[in-house]
Each structure stands twice: as C-alpha cells, then as structure tokens.
Short mmCIF file of C-alpha atoms in Angstrom, two decimals:
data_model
loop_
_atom_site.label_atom_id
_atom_site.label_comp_id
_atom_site.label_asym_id
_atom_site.label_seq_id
_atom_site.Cartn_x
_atom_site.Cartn_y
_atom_site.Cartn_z
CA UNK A 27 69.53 112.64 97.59
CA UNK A 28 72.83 110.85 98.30
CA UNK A 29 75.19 111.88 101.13
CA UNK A 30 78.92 112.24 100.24
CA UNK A 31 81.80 112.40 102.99
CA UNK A 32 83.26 115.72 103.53
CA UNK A 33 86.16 114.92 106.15
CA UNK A 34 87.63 112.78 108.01
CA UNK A 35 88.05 113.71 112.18
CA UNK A 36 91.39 111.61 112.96
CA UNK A 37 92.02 111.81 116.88
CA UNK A 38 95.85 111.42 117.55
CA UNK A 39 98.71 112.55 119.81
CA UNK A 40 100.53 115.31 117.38
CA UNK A 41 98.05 116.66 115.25
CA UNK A 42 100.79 119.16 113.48
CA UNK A 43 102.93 116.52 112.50
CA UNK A 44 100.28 113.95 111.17
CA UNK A 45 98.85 117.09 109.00
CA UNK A 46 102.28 117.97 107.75
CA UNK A 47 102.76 114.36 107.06
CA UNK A 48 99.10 113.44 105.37
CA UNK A 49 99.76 116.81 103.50
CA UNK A 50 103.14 116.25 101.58
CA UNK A 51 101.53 112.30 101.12
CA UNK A 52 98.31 113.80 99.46
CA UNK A 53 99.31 117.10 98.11
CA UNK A 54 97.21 118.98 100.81
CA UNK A 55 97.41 122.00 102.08
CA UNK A 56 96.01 123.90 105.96
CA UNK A 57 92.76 125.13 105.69
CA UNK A 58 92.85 126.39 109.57
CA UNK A 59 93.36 125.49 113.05
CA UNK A 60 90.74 125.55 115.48
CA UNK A 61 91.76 126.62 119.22
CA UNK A 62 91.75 123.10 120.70
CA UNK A 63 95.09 122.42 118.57
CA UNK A 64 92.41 120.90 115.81
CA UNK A 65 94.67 121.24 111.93
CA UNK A 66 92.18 120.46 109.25
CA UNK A 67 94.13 120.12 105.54
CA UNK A 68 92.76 119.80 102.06
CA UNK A 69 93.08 120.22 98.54
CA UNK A 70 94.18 123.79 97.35
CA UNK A 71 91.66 125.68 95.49
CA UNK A 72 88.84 123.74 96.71
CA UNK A 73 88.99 124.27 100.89
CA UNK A 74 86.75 122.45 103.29
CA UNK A 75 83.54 121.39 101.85
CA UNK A 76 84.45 121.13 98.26
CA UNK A 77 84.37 118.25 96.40
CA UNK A 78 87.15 115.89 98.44
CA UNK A 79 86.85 114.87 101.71
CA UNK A 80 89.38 117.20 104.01
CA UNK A 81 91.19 115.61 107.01
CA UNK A 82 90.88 117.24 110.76
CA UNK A 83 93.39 116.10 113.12
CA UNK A 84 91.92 116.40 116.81
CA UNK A 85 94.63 115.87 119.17
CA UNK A 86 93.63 113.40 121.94
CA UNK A 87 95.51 111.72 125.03
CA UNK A 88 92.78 109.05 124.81
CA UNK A 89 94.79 105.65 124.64
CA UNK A 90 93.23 103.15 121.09
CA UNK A 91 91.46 100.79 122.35
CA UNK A 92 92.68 98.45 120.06
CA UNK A 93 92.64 97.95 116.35
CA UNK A 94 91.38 100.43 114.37
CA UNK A 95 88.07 99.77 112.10
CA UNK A 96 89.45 102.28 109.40
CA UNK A 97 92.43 102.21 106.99
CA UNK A 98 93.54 104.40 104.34
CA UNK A 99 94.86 103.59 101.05
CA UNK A 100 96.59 105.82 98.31
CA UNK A 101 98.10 104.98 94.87
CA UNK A 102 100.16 107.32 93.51
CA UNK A 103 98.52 109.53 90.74
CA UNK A 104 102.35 110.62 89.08
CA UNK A 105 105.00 107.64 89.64
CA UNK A 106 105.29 104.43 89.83
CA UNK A 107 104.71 101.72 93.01
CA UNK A 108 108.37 101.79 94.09
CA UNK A 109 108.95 105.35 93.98
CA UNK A 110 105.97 106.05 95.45
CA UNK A 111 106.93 103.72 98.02
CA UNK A 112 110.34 105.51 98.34
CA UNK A 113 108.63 108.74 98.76
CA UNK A 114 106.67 107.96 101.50
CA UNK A 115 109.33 106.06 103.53
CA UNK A 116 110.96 109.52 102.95
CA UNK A 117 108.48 111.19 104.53
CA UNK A 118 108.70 109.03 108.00
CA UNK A 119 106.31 106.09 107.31
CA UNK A 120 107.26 102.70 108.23
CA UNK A 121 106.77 99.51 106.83
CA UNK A 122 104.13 97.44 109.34
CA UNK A 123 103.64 93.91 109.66
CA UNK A 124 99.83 92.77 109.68
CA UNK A 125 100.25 89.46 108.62
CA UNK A 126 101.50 89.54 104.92
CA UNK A 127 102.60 86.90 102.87
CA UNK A 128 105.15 88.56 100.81
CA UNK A 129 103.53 88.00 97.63
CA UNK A 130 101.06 91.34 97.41
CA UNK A 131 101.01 93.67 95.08
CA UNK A 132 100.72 96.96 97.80
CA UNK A 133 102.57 97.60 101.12
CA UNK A 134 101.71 98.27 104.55
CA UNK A 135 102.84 101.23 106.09
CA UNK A 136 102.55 102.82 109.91
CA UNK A 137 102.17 107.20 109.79
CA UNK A 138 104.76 108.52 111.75
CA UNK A 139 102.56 108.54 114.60
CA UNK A 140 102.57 105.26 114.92
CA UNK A 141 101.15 103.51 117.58
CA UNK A 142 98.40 106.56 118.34
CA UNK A 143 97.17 106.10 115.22
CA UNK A 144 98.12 103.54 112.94
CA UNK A 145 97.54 103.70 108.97
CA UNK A 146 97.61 100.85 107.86
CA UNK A 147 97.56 100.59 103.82
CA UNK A 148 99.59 102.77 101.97
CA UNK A 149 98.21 100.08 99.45
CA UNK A 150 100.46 101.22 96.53
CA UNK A 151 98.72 99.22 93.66
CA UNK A 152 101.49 97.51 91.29
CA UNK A 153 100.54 96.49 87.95
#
C-alpha cells in the first residue's frame, strides 16, 4: 500500500492572506479555520482528504532559518505562460531573483508574504 500526500502545513506570518492568495492562484476554496488562526483551503467538491493535497496555513512568529527545502510550482491548466504570468503578478506575487540566467522557459516568483515564506517557482512551463 502506497502513501499519497494529503496537505501541505505552511507556517507563515498572515495565514489569511497567503490562503486568499494560494486560493485565487489554484482555484481553491476554505475548508475551515481552526482556533489557533490555522486556514486550510482546497479544491471545491472534494474538501480535505479527497484526492488533492489541501494547504493549511499555521501562522507562526518563528523567524526561517534560512532557505527553504520546498518549492512549489504551477502551470496554468487554461492560458498561456504570459498570461498566466500576468495573472499572478496581479494577484501580488513578485518576480525573485535566485540566480537565473535569463534564458528559462518558467519564472520565479516570491508569494506576497515574502520573506516569511518564500515560493519560489511559479515555474510557468513555456512551450
């Protein structure tokens, strides 16, 4: 029998504006908020532990301790790389520098709550 990942616990300063953020970027929705300010989102219609992982946001006054070890990436399922791209800036990401050459096919982008937690790899696929 095969485990399968059913969230993912981000700690970060503002969990209500990462979740609205990571919710209009994926299409989420709130599932619920626990009492220690905790906002978990997911897909509609499927709720925490259906088949996609959900995301928790725990909020946290714990400085990073430096980089982290996990990045997401998302390609758009409905539009192309550059409107996708223009969508997202929309939605308060920020282009971040981690050493690019220029010449990529995907961008690097920083969540809005940027440095707490830093996403690094909006890595919009181009063709």
């Amino acid at each position: 029998m095969a485990c399968r990942i059913s969230e993912l616990v981000i700690d970060c300063a503002d969990p209500d504006r990462l979740a609205a953020f990571w919710s209009k970027v994926l299409g989420y929705v709130e599932l619920g908020r626990e009492d220690d300010g905790s906002i978990e989102i997911g897909p509609p219609d499927a709720g925490s532990g259906g088949p996609q992982p959900t995301l928790l946001f725990s909020p946290s006054s714990d400085p990073r301790p430096g980089k982290l070890r996990l990045h997401i990436d998302v390609n758009a399922t409905d539009r192309d790389q550059d409107a996708e791209l223009e969508r997202l800036l929309a939605l308060g990401a920020r282009p971040a520098d981690i050493g690019q050459t220029g010449t990529e096919s995907w961008h690097v982008l920083a969540d809005p709550n940027t440095p707490d937690y830093q996403f690094y790899g909006s890595a919009l696929v181009g063709t």
